[in-house]
C-alpha cells in the first residue's frame, strides 16, 4: 500500500500559544525529537500517540492527520 501520512501539528502548535515541540512531547509522553519527526513526515506515530496529540488540540484524528494515497 503506497501513500504517506501528513499532518498539521506545526500549525496547531502555533495556534495553541506557540507550543514548543518539547511541550507537546511532554504532554503526550514522547520526546521532542519524536514530535519533530512526526511533523516532518519521517515517522508515523502509533495510534495511541496520534490520538493523544489530537486530544491535546481537541481535534478529531482526521483533522490533524491525513492519508495521501
mmCIF file of N, CA and C in Angstrom, residues 5-13 15-16 50-51 53-55 57-68:
data_model
loop_
_atom_site.group_PDB
_atom_site.id
_atom_site.type_symbol
_atom_site.label_atom_id
_atom_site.label_comp_id
_atom_site.label_asym_id
_atom_site.label_seq_id
_atom_site.Cartn_x
_atom_site.Cartn_y
_atom_site.Cartn_z
ATOM 1 N N UNK A 5 1.501 9.678 5.244
ATOM 2 C CA UNK A 5 0.711 10.316 6.281
ATOM 3 C C UNK A 5 1.202 11.743 6.448
ATOM 4 N N UNK A 6 0.308 12.709 6.295
ATOM 5 C CA UNK A 6 0.693 14.099 6.528
ATOM 6 C C UNK A 6 -0.069 14.601 7.752
ATOM 7 N N UNK A 7 0.342 15.758 8.249
ATOM 8 C CA UNK A 7 -0.309 16.289 9.448
ATOM 9 C C UNK A 7 -0.169 17.806 9.477
ATOM 10 N N UNK A 8 -0.923 18.417 10.371
ATOM 11 C CA UNK A 8 -0.804 19.863 10.560
ATOM 12 C C UNK A 8 -0.489 20.183 12.028
ATOM 13 N N UNK A 9 0.360 19.364 12.624
ATOM 14 C CA UNK A 9 0.737 19.551 14.027
ATOM 15 C C UNK A 9 1.435 20.894 14.225
ATOM 16 N N UNK A 10 2.331 21.244 13.324
ATOM 17 C CA UNK A 10 3.064 22.511 13.477
ATOM 18 C C UNK A 10 2.093 23.689 13.532
ATOM 19 N N UNK A 11 1.120 23.712 12.631
ATOM 20 C CA UNK A 11 0.113 24.781 12.612
ATOM 21 C C UNK A 11 -0.668 24.792 13.921
ATOM 22 N N UNK A 12 -1.063 23.623 14.386
ATOM 23 C CA UNK A 12 -1.837 23.549 15.627
ATOM 24 C C UNK A 12 -1.013 24.016 16.826
ATOM 25 N N UNK A 13 0.266 23.676 16.842
ATOM 26 C CA UNK A 13 1.124 24.159 17.944
ATOM 27 C C UNK A 13 1.168 25.676 17.943
ATOM 28 N N UNK A 15 -1.078 27.726 16.721
ATOM 29 C CA UNK A 15 -2.391 28.250 17.078
ATOM 30 C C UNK A 15 -2.738 28.047 18.555
ATOM 31 N N UNK A 16 -1.991 27.207 19.220
ATOM 32 C CA UNK A 16 -2.218 26.957 20.641
ATOM 33 C C UNK A 16 -1.089 27.575 21.473
ATOM 34 N N UNK A 50 -1.013 9.236 18.243
ATOM 35 C CA UNK A 50 -1.812 10.074 17.344
ATOM 36 C C UNK A 50 -3.078 10.565 18.037
ATOM 37 N N UNK A 51 -3.767 9.666 18.741
ATOM 38 C CA UNK A 51 -4.979 10.063 19.462
ATOM 39 C C UNK A 51 -4.660 11.041 20.593
ATOM 40 N N UNK A 53 -2.189 13.223 20.683
ATOM 41 C CA UNK A 53 -1.891 14.525 20.081
ATOM 42 C C UNK A 53 -3.198 15.204 19.657
ATOM 43 N N UNK A 54 -4.078 14.463 19.001
ATOM 44 C CA UNK A 54 -5.359 15.030 18.573
ATOM 45 C C UNK A 54 -6.158 15.514 19.781
ATOM 46 N N UNK A 55 -6.165 14.748 20.850
ATOM 47 C CA UNK A 55 -6.894 15.134 22.059
ATOM 48 C C UNK A 55 -6.307 16.396 22.673
ATOM 49 N N UNK A 57 -5.103 18.882 21.169
ATOM 50 C CA UNK A 57 -5.594 20.029 20.399
ATOM 51 C C UNK A 57 -7.119 20.041 20.289
ATOM 52 N N UNK A 58 -7.769 19.066 20.933
ATOM 53 C CA UNK A 58 -9.237 18.949 20.899
ATOM 54 C C UNK A 58 -9.764 18.872 19.468
ATOM 55 N N UNK A 59 -9.109 18.031 18.676
ATOM 56 C CA UNK A 59 -9.487 17.840 17.282
ATOM 57 C C UNK A 59 -9.751 16.363 17.004
ATOM 58 N N UNK A 60 -10.635 16.071 16.049
ATOM 59 C CA UNK A 60 -10.764 14.686 15.598
ATOM 60 C C UNK A 60 -9.458 14.264 14.915
ATOM 61 N N UNK A 61 -9.133 13.018 15.013
ATOM 62 C CA UNK A 61 -7.892 12.498 14.437
ATOM 63 C C UNK A 61 -7.734 12.886 12.966
ATOM 64 N N UNK A 62 -8.827 12.794 12.204
ATOM 65 C CA UNK A 62 -8.741 13.057 10.757
ATOM 66 C C UNK A 62 -8.545 14.530 10.422
ATOM 67 N N UNK A 63 -8.740 15.427 11.379
ATOM 68 C CA UNK A 63 -8.425 16.837 11.135
ATOM 69 C C UNK A 63 -6.950 17.137 11.353
ATOM 70 N N UNK A 64 -6.296 16.295 12.128
ATOM 71 C CA UNK A 64 -4.880 16.512 12.430
ATOM 72 C C UNK A 64 -3.976 15.716 11.489
ATOM 73 N N UNK A 65 -4.411 14.512 11.131
ATOM 74 C CA UNK A 65 -3.624 13.628 10.256
ATOM 75 C C UNK A 65 -4.424 13.329 8.994
ATOM 76 N N UNK A 66 -3.727 13.307 7.843
ATOM 77 C CA UNK A 66 -4.367 12.988 6.578
ATOM 78 C C UNK A 66 -3.540 11.926 5.855
ATOM 79 N N UNK A 67 -4.245 10.962 5.265
ATOM 80 C CA UNK A 67 -3.592 9.927 4.471
ATOM 81 C C UNK A 67 -3.597 10.349 3.009
ATOM 82 N N UNK A 68 -2.423 10.389 2.418
ATOM 83 C CA UNK A 68 -2.262 10.730 0.997
ATOM 84 C C UNK A 68 -1.995 9.438 0.242
#
